[in-house]
Amino acid sequence: AKDSGRNCFNFFVSSMQEAAQKRLQLIKDLHAALEQEQLVLHYQPIIGLETGTIHKAEALLRWQHPQRGLVSPADFIPLAEETGLIVPIGDWVFREATRQLLRWREAYAPGLQVSVNKSPAQFERSAGDEGWIDHLQTLGLPGDSVVIEITESLLLDATSKVARQLCKYREAGIQISIDDFGTGYSALSYLTKFDMDYLKIDQSFVRNMSRDPAGTALPEAIILLSHKLGLTVVAEGVETVAQRDLLRDLGCDYAQGYLFSRPLPAADFEAILKMQRGM
Ligand code: C2E
Ligand code: CA
Ligand code: CA
Ligand code: CA
């Protein structure tokens, strides 16, 4: 019995070592990913519910790992945030997405907007302005061609540094969107403290919707509140025609989800833009 206990302990230690080793390897790989251009962006269309056409695209990060294949952001963004690598990675995302946007606006869709995600860790760990505003000016893109998606938690305990940064974006015309609205926080006061443009209804609300009063209460209230505050509403995770129709009836402005399209490689997204243009 004593022996088996020791084996158990040894197993525990060695699996901990294994986990630590795996983590170190992943960090190494992530450094290499940036240098060796293994990161790619996929683009998910955001559809105007009145027009049924693509108005915007959300840029979503993917990692083309040489051995593991396509790695989803949930599996490496937390690590990138812990190590600070999220700052150069986020910088790459912004530059890549806007470079792509410029091409698409010139060739197919002059009014297209791209949205990029910026996590609280990116705000905390960067020295301030990453040169994004200058970068837009260099490309000749107007500020309002870009939307930055932030989370509620950033606004709840916004430091003055965060507030200043958001202000700078706004002054440059860049639009701000509150992502994952309604998940985890019940405080609403921040909605009037910061000037923002969009609110994204989290997928969980969309999933639980149905055509009875209880089934629409939350999305309906969120849409009403948003409009009162001058915010435009995007619903996330729209997967069925019923959800789309209901959201449209409730006055939701935009929708994004598998019903319309999954996030697509740039070439595939471009093909849809072309088709929409009748090209
Ligand atoms: P998010 O910003 O909330 O992005 C939406 C997620 O929902 C995406 O997952 C998208 O693929 C997924 N989605 C879209 N439509 C549907 C649908 O109809 N049904 C379902 N079930 N899911 C749908 P993804 O691409 O795996 O990204 C996960 C998260 O990783 C993002 O959540 C975002 O928080 C983070 N992320 C992705 N790219 C970046 C980035 O460039 N920078 C930062 N900081 N975070 C990123
Ligand atoms: Ca987002
Ligand atoms: Ca979201
Ligand atoms: Ca506003």
PDB file of N, CA, C and O in Angstrom, residues 169-243:
ATOM      1  N   TYR A 169      -8.845  57.093 -28.769  1.00  0.00           N
ATOM      2  CA  TYR A 169      -9.477  56.380 -29.884  1.00  0.00           C
ATOM      3  C   TYR A 169     -10.671  57.173 -30.396  1.00  0.00           C
ATOM      4  O   TYR A 169     -10.852  57.363 -31.594  1.00  0.00           O
ATOM      5  N   ARG A 170     -11.501  57.622 -29.444  1.00  0.00           N
ATOM      6  CA  ARG A 170     -12.715  58.339 -29.826  1.00  0.00           C
ATOM      7  C   ARG A 170     -12.373  59.618 -30.586  1.00  0.00           C
ATOM      8  O   ARG A 170     -13.020  59.949 -31.561  1.00  0.00           O
ATOM      9  N   GLU A 171     -11.350  60.312 -30.111  1.00  0.00           N
ATOM     10  CA  GLU A 171     -10.957  61.556 -30.781  1.00  0.00           C
ATOM     11  C   GLU A 171     -10.498  61.287 -32.206  1.00  0.00           C
ATOM     12  O   GLU A 171     -10.670  62.122 -33.084  1.00  0.00           O
ATOM     13  N   ALA A 172      -9.913  60.097 -32.421  1.00  0.00           N
ATOM     14  CA  ALA A 172      -9.451  59.743 -33.763  1.00  0.00           C
ATOM     15  C   ALA A 172     -10.598  59.193 -34.614  1.00  0.00           C
ATOM     16  O   ALA A 172     -10.392  58.836 -35.775  1.00  0.00           O
ATOM     17  N   GLY A 173     -11.796  59.114 -34.030  1.00  0.00           N
ATOM     18  CA  GLY A 173     -12.955  58.640 -34.776  1.00  0.00           C
ATOM     19  C   GLY A 173     -13.167  57.142 -34.720  1.00  0.00           C
ATOM     20  O   GLY A 173     -14.143  56.615 -35.257  1.00  0.00           O
ATOM     21  N   ILE A 174     -12.234  56.444 -34.077  1.00  0.00           N
ATOM     22  CA  ILE A 174     -12.355  54.990 -33.951  1.00  0.00           C
ATOM     23  C   ILE A 174     -13.565  54.669 -33.079  1.00  0.00           C
ATOM     24  O   ILE A 174     -13.822  55.354 -32.092  1.00  0.00           O
ATOM     25  N   GLN A 175     -14.328  53.644 -33.476  1.00  0.00           N
ATOM     26  CA  GLN A 175     -15.534  53.333 -32.727  1.00  0.00           C
ATOM     27  C   GLN A 175     -15.259  52.247 -31.684  1.00  0.00           C
ATOM     28  O   GLN A 175     -14.354  51.436 -31.847  1.00  0.00           O
ATOM     29  N   ILE A 176     -16.049  52.282 -30.631  1.00  0.00           N
ATOM     30  CA  ILE A 176     -15.843  51.337 -29.530  1.00  0.00           C
ATOM     31  C   ILE A 176     -17.095  50.485 -29.359  1.00  0.00           C
ATOM     32  O   ILE A 176     -18.211  50.995 -29.395  1.00  0.00           O
ATOM     33  N   SER A 177     -16.895  49.204 -29.170  1.00  0.00           N
ATOM     34  CA  SER A 177     -18.012  48.282 -28.997  1.00  0.00           C
ATOM     35  C   SER A 177     -17.842  47.533 -27.680  1.00  0.00           C
ATOM     36  O   SER A 177     -16.738  47.123 -27.325  1.00  0.00           O
ATOM     37  N   ILE A 178     -18.946  47.364 -26.943  1.00  0.00           N
ATOM     38  CA  ILE A 178     -18.894  46.557 -25.720  1.00  0.00           C
ATOM     39  C   ILE A 178     -19.226  45.125 -26.091  1.00  0.00           C
ATOM     40  O   ILE A 178     -20.339  44.832 -26.536  1.00  0.00           O
ATOM     41  N   ASP A 179     -18.268  44.243 -25.908  1.00  0.00           N
ATOM     42  CA  ASP A 179     -18.408  42.839 -26.297  1.00  0.00           C
ATOM     43  C   ASP A 179     -19.060  42.033 -25.173  1.00  0.00           C
ATOM     44  O   ASP A 179     -18.976  42.428 -24.008  1.00  0.00           O
ATOM     45  N   ASP A 180     -19.678  40.915 -25.526  1.00  0.00           N
ATOM     46  CA  ASP A 180     -20.216  39.967 -24.541  1.00  0.00           C
ATOM     47  C   ASP A 180     -21.114  40.632 -23.515  1.00  0.00           C
ATOM     48  O   ASP A 180     -21.071  40.275 -22.329  1.00  0.00           O
ATOM     49  N   PHE A 181     -21.925  41.591 -23.952  1.00  0.00           N
ATOM     50  CA  PHE A 181     -22.721  42.332 -22.982  1.00  0.00           C
ATOM     51  C   PHE A 181     -23.650  41.412 -22.195  1.00  0.00           C
ATOM     52  O   PHE A 181     -24.313  40.559 -22.759  1.00  0.00           O
ATOM     53  N   GLY A 182     -23.688  41.640 -20.885  1.00  0.00           N
ATOM     54  CA  GLY A 182     -24.626  40.911 -20.040  1.00  0.00           C
ATOM     55  C   GLY A 182     -24.063  39.665 -19.392  1.00  0.00           C
ATOM     56  O   GLY A 182     -24.758  38.969 -18.672  1.00  0.00           O
ATOM     57  N   THR A 183     -22.786  39.382 -19.632  1.00  0.00           N
ATOM     58  CA  THR A 183     -22.205  38.186 -19.020  1.00  0.00           C
ATOM     59  C   THR A 183     -21.459  38.565 -17.755  1.00  0.00           C
ATOM     60  O   THR A 183     -20.430  39.224 -17.791  1.00  0.00           O
ATOM     61  N   GLY A 184     -22.004  38.146 -16.629  1.00  0.00           N
ATOM     62  CA  GLY A 184     -21.236  38.233 -15.399  1.00  0.00           C
ATOM     63  C   GLY A 184     -21.351  39.519 -14.599  1.00  0.00           C
ATOM     64  O   GLY A 184     -21.112  39.511 -13.411  1.00  0.00           O
ATOM     65  N   TYR A 185     -21.725  40.621 -15.205  1.00  0.00           N
ATOM     66  CA  TYR A 185     -21.769  41.867 -14.448  1.00  0.00           C
ATOM     67  C   TYR A 185     -23.163  42.465 -14.515  1.00  0.00           C
ATOM     68  O   TYR A 185     -23.795  42.446 -15.556  1.00  0.00           O
ATOM     69  N   SER A 186     -23.598  43.003 -13.409  1.00  0.00           N
ATOM     70  CA  SER A 186     -24.929  43.583 -13.416  1.00  0.00           C
ATOM     71  C   SER A 186     -24.869  45.109 -13.340  1.00  0.00           C
ATOM     72  O   SER A 186     -25.873  45.774 -13.496  1.00  0.00           O
ATOM     73  N   ALA A 187     -23.690  45.663 -13.099  1.00  0.00           N
ATOM     74  CA  ALA A 187     -23.574  47.112 -13.018  1.00  0.00           C
ATOM     75  C   ALA A 187     -23.821  47.712 -14.392  1.00  0.00           C
ATOM     76  O   ALA A 187     -23.337  47.209 -15.393  1.00  0.00           O
ATOM     77  N   LEU A 188     -24.607  48.763 -14.442  1.00  0.00           N
ATOM     78  CA  LEU A 188     -24.897  49.384 -15.731  1.00  0.00           C
ATOM     79  C   LEU A 188     -24.380  50.810 -15.808  1.00  0.00           C
ATOM     80  O   LEU A 188     -24.397  51.429 -16.858  1.00  0.00           O
ATOM     81  N   SER A 189     -23.909  51.324 -14.655  1.00  0.00           N
ATOM     82  CA  SER A 189     -23.576  52.751 -14.606  1.00  0.00           C
ATOM     83  C   SER A 189     -22.472  53.109 -15.595  1.00  0.00           C
ATOM     84  O   SER A 189     -22.429  54.226 -16.108  1.00  0.00           O
ATOM     85  N   TYR A 190     -21.591  52.150 -15.900  1.00  0.00           N
ATOM     86  CA  TYR A 190     -20.492  52.477 -16.810  1.00  0.00           C
ATOM     87  C   TYR A 190     -21.002  52.836 -18.205  1.00  0.00           C
ATOM     88  O   TYR A 190     -20.330  53.496 -18.975  1.00  0.00           O
ATOM     89  N   LEU A 191     -22.228  52.386 -18.516  1.00  0.00           N
ATOM     90  CA  LEU A 191     -22.774  52.651 -19.850  1.00  0.00           C
ATOM     91  C   LEU A 191     -22.911  54.147 -20.122  1.00  0.00           C
ATOM     92  O   LEU A 191     -22.812  54.585 -21.264  1.00  0.00           O
ATOM     93  N   THR A 192     -23.165  54.930 -19.062  1.00  0.00           N
ATOM     94  CA  THR A 192     -23.316  56.373 -19.272  1.00  0.00           C
ATOM     95  C   THR A 192     -22.012  57.124 -19.000  1.00  0.00           C
ATOM     96  O   THR A 192     -21.891  58.285 -19.315  1.00  0.00           O
ATOM     97  N   LYS A 193     -21.045  56.422 -18.404  1.00  0.00           N
ATOM     98  CA  LYS A 193     -19.772  57.082 -18.066  1.00  0.00           C
ATOM     99  C   LYS A 193     -18.864  57.214 -19.273  1.00  0.00           C
ATOM    100  O   LYS A 193     -18.059  58.126 -19.365  1.00  0.00           O
ATOM    101  N   PHE A 194     -18.965  56.248 -20.199  1.00  0.00           N
ATOM    102  CA  PHE A 194     -18.083  56.257 -21.363  1.00  0.00           C
ATOM    103  C   PHE A 194     -18.908  56.411 -22.628  1.00  0.00           C
ATOM    104  O   PHE A 194     -20.017  55.896 -22.718  1.00  0.00           O
ATOM    105  N   ASP A 195     -18.347  57.119 -23.570  1.00  0.00           N
ATOM    106  CA  ASP A 195     -19.035  57.308 -24.832  1.00  0.00           C
ATOM    107  C   ASP A 195     -18.688  56.147 -25.756  1.00  0.00           C
ATOM    108  O   ASP A 195     -17.523  55.954 -26.090  1.00  0.00           O
ATOM    109  N   MET A 196     -19.679  55.369 -26.114  1.00  0.00           N
ATOM    110  CA  MET A 196     -19.418  54.211 -26.965  1.00  0.00           C
ATOM    111  C   MET A 196     -20.395  54.145 -28.117  1.00  0.00           C
ATOM    112  O   MET A 196     -21.352  54.904 -28.170  1.00  0.00           O
ATOM    113  N   ASP A 197     -20.138  53.248 -29.037  1.00  0.00           N
ATOM    114  CA  ASP A 197     -20.927  53.198 -30.261  1.00  0.00           C
ATOM    115  C   ASP A 197     -21.795  51.954 -30.381  1.00  0.00           C
ATOM    116  O   ASP A 197     -22.939  52.028 -30.807  1.00  0.00           O
ATOM    117  N   TYR A 198     -21.215  50.797 -30.031  1.00  0.00           N
ATOM    118  CA  TYR A 198     -21.929  49.538 -30.219  1.00  0.00           C
ATOM    119  C   TYR A 198     -22.014  48.745 -28.935  1.00  0.00           C
ATOM    120  O   TYR A 198     -21.145  48.854 -28.073  1.00  0.00           O
ATOM    121  N   LEU A 199     -23.044  47.923 -28.870  1.00  0.00           N
ATOM    122  CA  LEU A 199     -23.155  46.960 -27.792  1.00  0.00           C
ATOM    123  C   LEU A 199     -23.450  45.606 -28.422  1.00  0.00           C
ATOM    124  O   LEU A 199     -24.341  45.489 -29.263  1.00  0.00           O
ATOM    125  N   LYS A 200     -22.668  44.611 -28.062  1.00  0.00           N
ATOM    126  CA  LYS A 200     -22.889  43.273 -28.610  1.00  0.00           C
ATOM    127  C   LYS A 200     -23.593  42.398 -27.590  1.00  0.00           C
ATOM    128  O   LYS A 200     -23.073  42.150 -26.500  1.00  0.00           O
ATOM    129  N   ILE A 201     -24.798  41.955 -27.938  1.00  0.00           N
ATOM    130  CA  ILE A 201     -25.550  41.055 -27.058  1.00  0.00           C
ATOM    131  C   ILE A 201     -24.880  39.694 -27.077  1.00  0.00           C
ATOM    132  O   ILE A 201     -24.666  39.118 -28.142  1.00  0.00           O
ATOM    133  N   ASP A 202     -24.558  39.190 -25.919  1.00  0.00           N
ATOM    134  CA  ASP A 202     -23.839  37.916 -25.852  1.00  0.00           C
ATOM    135  C   ASP A 202     -24.683  36.760 -26.397  1.00  0.00           C
ATOM    136  O   ASP A 202     -25.899  36.743 -26.299  1.00  0.00           O
ATOM    137  N   GLN A 203     -23.956  35.781 -26.945  1.00  0.00           N
ATOM    138  CA  GLN A 203     -24.587  34.602 -27.548  1.00  0.00           C
ATOM    139  C   GLN A 203     -25.557  33.891 -26.608  1.00  0.00           C
ATOM    140  O   GLN A 203     -26.533  33.310 -27.053  1.00  0.00           O
ATOM    141  N   SER A 204     -25.250  33.909 -25.303  1.00  0.00           N
ATOM    142  CA  SER A 204     -26.089  33.170 -24.354  1.00  0.00           C
ATOM    143  C   SER A 204     -27.532  33.703 -24.369  1.00  0.00           C
ATOM    144  O   SER A 204     -28.480  32.933 -24.240  1.00  0.00           O
ATOM    145  N   PHE A 205     -27.704  35.015 -24.544  1.00  0.00           N
ATOM    146  CA  PHE A 205     -29.058  35.577 -24.606  1.00  0.00           C
ATOM    147  C   PHE A 205     -29.763  35.171 -25.895  1.00  0.00           C
ATOM    148  O   PHE A 205     -30.963  34.922 -25.910  1.00  0.00           O
ATOM    149  N   VAL A 206     -28.997  35.140 -26.967  1.00  0.00           N
ATOM    150  CA  VAL A 206     -29.577  34.782 -28.269  1.00  0.00           C
ATOM    151  C   VAL A 206     -30.028  33.324 -28.245  1.00  0.00           C
ATOM    152  O   VAL A 206     -31.099  32.969 -28.724  1.00  0.00           O
ATOM    153  N   ARG A 207     -29.199  32.473 -27.672  1.00  0.00           N
ATOM    154  CA  ARG A 207     -29.497  31.048 -27.618  1.00  0.00           C
ATOM    155  C   ARG A 207     -30.788  30.779 -26.852  1.00  0.00           C
ATOM    156  O   ARG A 207     -31.544  29.886 -27.194  1.00  0.00           O
ATOM    157  N   ASN A 208     -31.032  31.543 -25.782  1.00  0.00           N
ATOM    158  CA  ASN A 208     -32.178  31.274 -24.914  1.00  0.00           C
ATOM    159  C   ASN A 208     -33.450  32.021 -25.318  1.00  0.00           C
ATOM    160  O   ASN A 208     -34.424  32.035 -24.578  1.00  0.00           O
ATOM    161  N   MET A 209     -33.420  32.625 -26.510  1.00  0.00           N
ATOM    162  CA  MET A 209     -34.579  33.399 -26.933  1.00  0.00           C
ATOM    163  C   MET A 209     -35.717  32.496 -27.418  1.00  0.00           C
ATOM    164  O   MET A 209     -35.484  31.443 -27.979  1.00  0.00           O
ATOM    165  N   SER A 210     -36.952  32.932 -27.216  1.00  0.00           N
ATOM    166  CA  SER A 210     -38.090  32.249 -27.829  1.00  0.00           C
ATOM    167  C   SER A 210     -39.213  33.281 -27.955  1.00  0.00           C
ATOM    168  O   SER A 210     -39.142  34.353 -27.353  1.00  0.00           O
ATOM    169  N   ARG A 211     -40.247  32.910 -28.763  1.00  0.00           N
ATOM    170  CA  ARG A 211     -41.293  33.885 -29.048  1.00  0.00           C
ATOM    171  C   ARG A 211     -42.368  33.968 -27.972  1.00  0.00           C
ATOM    172  O   ARG A 211     -43.546  34.031 -28.272  1.00  0.00           O
ATOM    173  N   ASP A 212     -41.974  33.942 -26.708  1.00  0.00           N
ATOM    174  CA  ASP A 212     -42.969  34.229 -25.675  1.00  0.00           C
ATOM    175  C   ASP A 212     -42.386  35.341 -24.820  1.00  0.00           C
ATOM    176  O   ASP A 212     -41.185  35.605 -24.891  1.00  0.00           O
ATOM    177  N   PRO A 213     -43.230  36.005 -24.032  1.00  0.00           N
ATOM    178  CA  PRO A 213     -42.755  37.206 -23.326  1.00  0.00           C
ATOM    179  C   PRO A 213     -41.493  36.954 -22.503  1.00  0.00           C
ATOM    180  O   PRO A 213     -40.570  37.762 -22.514  1.00  0.00           O
ATOM    181  N   ALA A 214     -41.427  35.805 -21.819  1.00  0.00           N
ATOM    182  CA  ALA A 214     -40.255  35.534 -20.991  1.00  0.00           C
ATOM    183  C   ALA A 214     -39.021  35.315 -21.867  1.00  0.00           C
ATOM    184  O   ALA A 214     -37.911  35.681 -21.492  1.00  0.00           O
ATOM    185  N   GLY A 215     -39.238  34.750 -23.034  1.00  0.00           N
ATOM    186  CA  GLY A 215     -38.127  34.417 -23.923  1.00  0.00           C
ATOM    187  C   GLY A 215     -37.524  35.611 -24.631  1.00  0.00           C
ATOM    188  O   GLY A 215     -36.425  35.519 -25.169  1.00  0.00           O
ATOM    189  N   THR A 216     -38.257  36.735 -24.654  1.00  0.00           N
ATOM    190  CA  THR A 216     -37.708  37.915 -25.328  1.00  0.00           C
ATOM    191  C   THR A 216     -37.376  39.041 -24.351  1.00  0.00           C
ATOM    192  O   THR A 216     -36.780  40.036 -24.751  1.00  0.00           O
ATOM    193  N   ALA A 217     -37.748  38.873 -23.084  1.00  0.00           N
ATOM    194  CA  ALA A 217     -37.622  39.982 -22.123  1.00  0.00           C
ATOM    195  C   ALA A 217     -36.216  40.575 -22.095  1.00  0.00           C
ATOM    196  O   ALA A 217     -36.048  41.792 -22.223  1.00  0.00           O
ATOM    197  N   LEU A 218     -35.211  39.733 -21.956  1.00  0.00           N
ATOM    198  CA  LEU A 218     -33.847  40.262 -21.810  1.00  0.00           C
ATOM    199  C   LEU A 218     -33.314  40.908 -23.081  1.00  0.00           C
ATOM    200  O   LEU A 218     -32.898  42.070 -23.047  1.00  0.00           O
ATOM    201  N   PRO A 219     -33.334  40.201 -24.232  1.00  0.00           N
ATOM    202  CA  PRO A 219     -32.841  40.873 -25.433  1.00  0.00           C
ATOM    203  C   PRO A 219     -33.632  42.145 -25.752  1.00  0.00           C
ATOM    204  O   PRO A 219     -33.049  43.156 -26.158  1.00  0.00           O
ATOM    205  N   GLU A 220     -34.942  42.106 -25.529  1.00  0.00           N
ATOM    206  CA  GLU A 220     -35.755  43.282 -25.818  1.00  0.00           C
ATOM    207  C   GLU A 220     -35.344  44.454 -24.941  1.00  0.00           C
ATOM    208  O   GLU A 220     -35.187  45.586 -25.413  1.00  0.00           O
ATOM    209  N   ALA A 221     -35.142  44.187 -23.648  1.00  0.00           N
ATOM    210  CA  ALA A 221     -34.749  45.253 -22.719  1.00  0.00           C
ATOM    211  C   ALA A 221     -33.363  45.799 -23.072  1.00  0.00           C
ATOM    212  O   ALA A 221     -33.129  47.007 -23.026  1.00  0.00           O
ATOM    213  N   ILE A 222     -32.455  44.912 -23.446  1.00  0.00           N
ATOM    214  CA  ILE A 222     -31.090  45.346 -23.793  1.00  0.00           C
ATOM    215  C   ILE A 222     -31.125  46.239 -25.037  1.00  0.00           C
ATOM    216  O   ILE A 222     -30.449  47.275 -25.104  1.00  0.00           O
ATOM    217  N   ILE A 223     -31.944  45.848 -26.021  1.00  0.00           N
ATOM    218  CA  ILE A 223     -32.026  46.643 -27.250  1.00  0.00           C
ATOM    219  C   ILE A 223     -32.628  48.016 -26.965  1.00  0.00           C
ATOM    220  O   ILE A 223     -32.120  49.049 -27.426  1.00  0.00           O
ATOM    221  N   LEU A 224     -33.701  48.044 -26.170  1.00  0.00           N
ATOM    222  CA  LEU A 224     -34.333  49.327 -25.826  1.00  0.00           C
ATOM    223  C   LEU A 224     -33.365  50.245 -25.098  1.00  0.00           C
ATOM    224  O   LEU A 224     -33.224  51.421 -25.425  1.00  0.00           O
ATOM    225  N   LEU A 225     -32.695  49.673 -24.092  1.00  0.00           N
ATOM    226  CA  LEU A 225     -31.743  50.444 -23.295  1.00  0.00           C
ATOM    227  C   LEU A 225     -30.629  50.991 -24.180  1.00  0.00           C
ATOM    228  O   LEU A 225     -30.268  52.170 -24.094  1.00  0.00           O
ATOM    229  N   SER A 226     -30.100  50.137 -25.037  1.00  0.00           N
ATOM    230  CA  SER A 226     -29.005  50.552 -25.922  1.00  0.00           C
ATOM    231  C   SER A 226     -29.433  51.722 -26.791  1.00  0.00           C
ATOM    232  O   SER A 226     -28.726  52.723 -26.903  1.00  0.00           O
ATOM    233  N   HIS A 227     -30.595  51.594 -27.409  1.00  0.00           N
ATOM    234  CA  HIS A 227     -31.056  52.649 -28.306  1.00  0.00           C
ATOM    235  C   HIS A 227     -31.289  53.959 -27.561  1.00  0.00           C
ATOM    236  O   HIS A 227     -30.974  55.031 -28.063  1.00  0.00           O
ATOM    237  N   LYS A 228     -31.815  53.857 -26.348  1.00  0.00           N
ATOM    238  CA  LYS A 228     -32.004  55.061 -25.517  1.00  0.00           C
ATOM    239  C   LYS A 228     -30.673  55.757 -25.274  1.00  0.00           C
ATOM    240  O   LYS A 228     -30.592  56.973 -25.178  1.00  0.00           O
ATOM    241  N   LEU A 229     -29.619  54.952 -25.139  1.00  0.00           N
ATOM    242  CA  LEU A 229     -28.289  55.503 -24.859  1.00  0.00           C
ATOM    243  C   LEU A 229     -27.529  55.839 -26.143  1.00  0.00           C
ATOM    244  O   LEU A 229     -26.363  56.215 -26.101  1.00  0.00           O
ATOM    245  N   GLY A 230     -28.166  55.664 -27.278  1.00  0.00           N
ATOM    246  CA  GLY A 230     -27.514  55.998 -28.550  1.00  0.00           C
ATOM    247  C   GLY A 230     -26.534  54.943 -29.022  1.00  0.00           C
ATOM    248  O   GLY A 230     -25.649  55.232 -29.830  1.00  0.00           O
ATOM    249  N   LEU A 231     -26.680  53.729 -28.520  1.00  0.00           N
ATOM    250  CA  LEU A 231     -25.790  52.647 -28.937  1.00  0.00           C
ATOM    251  C   LEU A 231     -26.453  51.800 -30.019  1.00  0.00           C
ATOM    252  O   LEU A 231     -27.652  51.544 -29.977  1.00  0.00           O
ATOM    253  N   THR A 232     -25.671  51.375 -30.986  1.00  0.00           N
ATOM    254  CA  THR A 232     -26.140  50.468 -32.023  1.00  0.00           C
ATOM    255  C   THR A 232     -25.928  49.038 -31.538  1.00  0.00           C
ATOM    256  O   THR A 232     -24.906  48.741 -30.923  1.00  0.00           O
ATOM    257  N   VAL A 233     -26.900  48.145 -31.835  1.00  0.00           N
ATOM    258  CA  VAL A 233     -26.854  46.808 -31.248  1.00  0.00           C
ATOM    259  C   VAL A 233     -26.485  45.726 -32.273  1.00  0.00           C
ATOM    260  O   VAL A 233     -27.039  45.673 -33.361  1.00  0.00           O
ATOM    261  N   VAL A 234     -25.525  44.891 -31.882  1.00  0.00           N
ATOM    262  CA  VAL A 234     -25.125  43.731 -32.672  1.00  0.00           C
ATOM    263  C   VAL A 234     -25.445  42.484 -31.853  1.00  0.00           C
ATOM    264  O   VAL A 234     -25.063  42.410 -30.693  1.00  0.00           O
ATOM    265  N   ALA A 235     -26.159  41.528 -32.449  1.00  0.00           N
ATOM    266  CA  ALA A 235     -26.411  40.266 -31.748  1.00  0.00           C
ATOM    267  C   ALA A 235     -25.402  39.239 -32.221  1.00  0.00           C
ATOM    268  O   ALA A 235     -25.150  39.089 -33.408  1.00  0.00           O
ATOM    269  N   GLU A 236     -24.821  38.527 -31.264  1.00  0.00           N
ATOM    270  CA  GLU A 236     -23.797  37.517 -31.575  1.00  0.00           C
ATOM    271  C   GLU A 236     -24.381  36.119 -31.519  1.00  0.00           C
ATOM    272  O   GLU A 236     -25.350  35.872 -30.805  1.00  0.00           O
ATOM    273  N   GLY A 237     -23.788  35.203 -32.233  1.00  0.00           N
ATOM    274  CA  GLY A 237     -24.157  33.792 -32.115  1.00  0.00           C
ATOM    275  C   GLY A 237     -25.526  33.482 -32.691  1.00  0.00           C
ATOM    276  O   GLY A 237     -26.225  32.595 -32.201  1.00  0.00           O
ATOM    277  N   VAL A 238     -25.929  34.203 -33.735  1.00  0.00           N
ATOM    278  CA  VAL A 238     -27.220  33.938 -34.380  1.00  0.00           C
ATOM    279  C   VAL A 238     -27.080  32.702 -35.272  1.00  0.00           C
ATOM    280  O   VAL A 238     -26.298  32.706 -36.217  1.00  0.00           O
ATOM    281  N   GLU A 239     -27.813  31.664 -34.930  1.00  0.00           N
ATOM    282  CA  GLU A 239     -27.645  30.383 -35.639  1.00  0.00           C
ATOM    283  C   GLU A 239     -28.887  29.950 -36.399  1.00  0.00           C
ATOM    284  O   GLU A 239     -28.812  29.073 -37.254  1.00  0.00           O
ATOM    285  N   THR A 240     -30.042  30.518 -36.071  1.00  0.00           N
ATOM    286  CA  THR A 240     -31.271  30.075 -36.746  1.00  0.00           C
ATOM    287  C   THR A 240     -32.031  31.253 -37.354  1.00  0.00           C
ATOM    288  O   THR A 240     -31.884  32.402 -36.928  1.00  0.00           O
ATOM    289  N   VAL A 241     -32.855  30.912 -38.347  1.00  0.00           N
ATOM    290  CA  VAL A 241     -33.713  31.911 -38.988  1.00  0.00           C
ATOM    291  C   VAL A 241     -34.676  32.509 -37.964  1.00  0.00           C
ATOM    292  O   VAL A 241     -34.939  33.717 -37.964  1.00  0.00           O
ATOM    293  N   ALA A 242     -35.173  31.654 -37.062  1.00  0.00           N
ATOM    294  CA  ALA A 242     -36.115  32.128 -36.044  1.00  0.00           C
ATOM    295  C   ALA A 242     -35.469  33.199 -35.162  1.00  0.00           C
ATOM    296  O   ALA A 242     -36.075  34.233 -34.857  1.00  0.00           O
ATOM    297  N   GLN A 243     -34.219  32.954 -34.767  1.00  0.00           N
ATOM    298  CA  GLN A 243     -33.505  33.941 -33.947  1.00  0.00           C
ATOM    299  C   GLN A 243     -33.320  35.250 -34.714  1.00  0.00           C
ATOM    300  O   GLN A 243     -33.539  36.340 -34.183  1.00  0.00           O
TER     301      GLN A 243
END
